[in-house]
Coordinates of C-alpha atoms in Angstrom, one line a residue:
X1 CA -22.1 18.0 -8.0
X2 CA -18.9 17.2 -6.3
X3 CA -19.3 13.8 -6.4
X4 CA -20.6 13.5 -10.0
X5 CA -17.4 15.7 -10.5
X6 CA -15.1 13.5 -8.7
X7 CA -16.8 9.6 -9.7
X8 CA -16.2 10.7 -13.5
X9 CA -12.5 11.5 -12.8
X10 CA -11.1 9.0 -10.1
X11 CA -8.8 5.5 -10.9
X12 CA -10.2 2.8 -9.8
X13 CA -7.3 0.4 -8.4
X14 CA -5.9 -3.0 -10.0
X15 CA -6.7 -4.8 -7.1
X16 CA -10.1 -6.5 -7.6
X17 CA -10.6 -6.7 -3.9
X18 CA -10.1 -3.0 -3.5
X19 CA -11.7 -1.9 -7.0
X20 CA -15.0 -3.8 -5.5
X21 CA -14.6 -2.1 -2.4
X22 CA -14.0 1.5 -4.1
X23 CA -17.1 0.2 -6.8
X24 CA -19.3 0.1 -3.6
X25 CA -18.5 3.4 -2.4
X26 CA -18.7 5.0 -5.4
X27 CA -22.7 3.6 -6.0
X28 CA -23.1 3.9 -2.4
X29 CA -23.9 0.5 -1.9
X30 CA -21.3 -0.5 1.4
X31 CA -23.4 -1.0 3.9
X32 CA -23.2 1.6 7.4
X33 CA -25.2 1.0 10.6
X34 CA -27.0 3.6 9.5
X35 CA -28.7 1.9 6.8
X36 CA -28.4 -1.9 8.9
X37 CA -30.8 0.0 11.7
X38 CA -32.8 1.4 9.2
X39 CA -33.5 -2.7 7.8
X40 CA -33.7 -3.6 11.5
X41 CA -29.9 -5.3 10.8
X42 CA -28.4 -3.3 13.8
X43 CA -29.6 -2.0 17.5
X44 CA -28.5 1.3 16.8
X45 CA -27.0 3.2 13.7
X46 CA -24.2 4.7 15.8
X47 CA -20.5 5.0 14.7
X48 CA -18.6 2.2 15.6
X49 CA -15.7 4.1 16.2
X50 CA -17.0 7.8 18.2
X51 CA -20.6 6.5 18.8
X52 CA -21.8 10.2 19.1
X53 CA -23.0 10.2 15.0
X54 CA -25.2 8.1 12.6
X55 CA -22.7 6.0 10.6
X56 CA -23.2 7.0 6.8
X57 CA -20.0 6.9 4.2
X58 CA -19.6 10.4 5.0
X59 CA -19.3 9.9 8.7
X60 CA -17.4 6.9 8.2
X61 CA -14.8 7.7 6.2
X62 CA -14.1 11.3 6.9
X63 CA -15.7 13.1 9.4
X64 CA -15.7 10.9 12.6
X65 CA -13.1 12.3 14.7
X66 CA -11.5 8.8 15.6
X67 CA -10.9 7.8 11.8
X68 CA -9.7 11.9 11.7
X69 CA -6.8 11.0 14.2
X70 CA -6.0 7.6 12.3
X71 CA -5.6 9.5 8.7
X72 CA -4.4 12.3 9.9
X73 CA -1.7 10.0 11.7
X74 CA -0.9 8.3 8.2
X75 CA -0.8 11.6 6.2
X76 CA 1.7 12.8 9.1
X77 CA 3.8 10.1 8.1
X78 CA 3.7 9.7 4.6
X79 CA 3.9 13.8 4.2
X80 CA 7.1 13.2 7.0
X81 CA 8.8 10.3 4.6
X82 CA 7.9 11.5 1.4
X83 CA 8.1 15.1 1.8
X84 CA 4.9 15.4 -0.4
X85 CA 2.8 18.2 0.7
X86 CA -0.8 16.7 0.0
X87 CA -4.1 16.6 2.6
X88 CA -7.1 15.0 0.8
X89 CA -10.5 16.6 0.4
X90 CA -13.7 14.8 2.3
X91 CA -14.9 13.9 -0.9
X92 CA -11.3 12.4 -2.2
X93 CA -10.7 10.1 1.0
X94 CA -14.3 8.8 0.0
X95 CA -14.1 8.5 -3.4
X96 CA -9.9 9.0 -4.4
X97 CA -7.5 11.2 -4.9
X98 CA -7.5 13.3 -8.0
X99 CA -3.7 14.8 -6.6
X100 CA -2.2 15.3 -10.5
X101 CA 2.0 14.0 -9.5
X102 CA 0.6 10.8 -7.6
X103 CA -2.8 10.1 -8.4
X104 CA -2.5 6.0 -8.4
X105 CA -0.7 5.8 -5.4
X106 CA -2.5 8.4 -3.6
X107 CA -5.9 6.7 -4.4
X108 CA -3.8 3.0 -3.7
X109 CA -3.4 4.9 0.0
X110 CA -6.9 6.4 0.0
X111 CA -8.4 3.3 -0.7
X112 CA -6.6 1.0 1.3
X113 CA -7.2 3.7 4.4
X114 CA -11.0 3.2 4.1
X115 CA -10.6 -0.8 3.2
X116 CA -9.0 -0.6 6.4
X117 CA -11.5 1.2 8.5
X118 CA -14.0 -1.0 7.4
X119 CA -12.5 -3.9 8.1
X120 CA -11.6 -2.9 11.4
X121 CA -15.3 -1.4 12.2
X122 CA -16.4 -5.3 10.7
X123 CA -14.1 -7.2 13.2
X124 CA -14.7 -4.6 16.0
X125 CA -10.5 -3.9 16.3
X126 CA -9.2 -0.2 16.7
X127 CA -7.9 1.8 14.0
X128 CA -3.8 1.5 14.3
X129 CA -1.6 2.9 12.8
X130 CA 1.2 0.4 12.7
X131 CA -1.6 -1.8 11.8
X132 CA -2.4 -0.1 8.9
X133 CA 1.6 0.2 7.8
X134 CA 1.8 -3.1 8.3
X135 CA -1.0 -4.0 6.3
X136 CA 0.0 -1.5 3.4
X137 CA 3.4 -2.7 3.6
X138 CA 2.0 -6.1 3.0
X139 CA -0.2 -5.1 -0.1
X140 CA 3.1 -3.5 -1.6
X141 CA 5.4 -6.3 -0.7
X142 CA 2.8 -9.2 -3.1
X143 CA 2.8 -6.1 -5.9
X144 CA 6.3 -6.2 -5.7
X145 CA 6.5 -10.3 -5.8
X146 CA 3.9 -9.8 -8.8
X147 CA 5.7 -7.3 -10.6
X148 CA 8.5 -8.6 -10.5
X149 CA 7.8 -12.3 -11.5
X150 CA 5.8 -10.8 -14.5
X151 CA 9.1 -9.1 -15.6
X152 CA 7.7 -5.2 -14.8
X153 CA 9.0 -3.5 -12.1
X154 CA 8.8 -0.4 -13.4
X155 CA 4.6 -1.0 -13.1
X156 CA 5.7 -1.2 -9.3
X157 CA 7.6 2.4 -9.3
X158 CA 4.3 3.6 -11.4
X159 CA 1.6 2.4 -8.6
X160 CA 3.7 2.9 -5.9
X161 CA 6.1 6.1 -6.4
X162 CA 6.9 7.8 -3.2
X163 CA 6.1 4.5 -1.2
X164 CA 8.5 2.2 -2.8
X165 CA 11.3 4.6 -1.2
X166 CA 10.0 4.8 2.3
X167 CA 9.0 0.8 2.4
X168 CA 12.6 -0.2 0.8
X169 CA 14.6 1.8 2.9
X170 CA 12.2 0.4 6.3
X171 CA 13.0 -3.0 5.3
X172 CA 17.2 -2.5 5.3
X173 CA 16.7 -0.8 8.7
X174 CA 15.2 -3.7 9.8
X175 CA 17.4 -5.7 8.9

């Protein structure tokens, strides 16, 4: 019921790359080792990441105790920058945020987060956190150049709230 609850109510992002990403969790169609052993696609259908559990979305995404340290990590810091006092469900970091203030930025970070695990289970790297600022630093800096260039920043402030503070002020201490 939760998901039913949740799949009816979450905002699926701009970004075709992560709405087809999110699209796949949602129908549960993103392939796990779980499923991959079960087709005879992989030797065993043990996490990548903790190989003590069956890889399914759920163990994936929110219950491994690896990925728990990495978005635990991230929350850490956005809660630290941001002073927003928010801690997703197991069903919202699988399926987005429904957080009432934030909720398209939230899910931009919730999505992203598992974008990210995924690509780092499919090219075998660790799950980093300065990787993973990096990389969503990245993803704001080309909605930034897009926004912009199409004359509406204000759509920037709107998808990216609380984040456009803590990546504008990172980029004047850097330089």
């Amino acid at each position: 019921a939760d998901f039913y609850f949740i799949h009816n109510r979450v905002q699926l992002p701009q970004d075709p790359k992560l709405r087809w990403f999110q699209y796949r969790i949602i129908h549960r169609i993103l392939g796990t080792k779980k499923f991959l052993f079960k087709i005879r696609k992989s030797d065993d259908p043990l996490c990548t990441f903790c190989r003590n559990s069956n890889e399914t979305l759920l163990h994936l995404f929110a219950v491994c105790p690896i990925v728990e340290i990495f978005r635990n990590e991230i929350w850490q810091w956005i809660q630290t920058c941001s002073r927003i006092n928010y801690t997703p469900t197991k069903s919202e970091m699988i399926l987005g945020g429904l957080f009432e203030k934030f909720t398209e930025t939230i899910n931009v970070v919730l999505i992203s987060i598992n974008y990210f695990i995924y690509c780092a289970k499919y090219k075998g790297n660790q799950l980093s956190f300065i990787a993973f600022k990096k990389y969503l630093q990245f993803q704001f800096n080309i909605d930034r150049f897009i926004f912009i260039k199409n004359m509406n920043p204000e759509k920037l402030n709107v998808k990216w709230s609380f984040l456009c503070e803590i990546f504008e002020s990172e980029e004047l201490n850097m330089q």
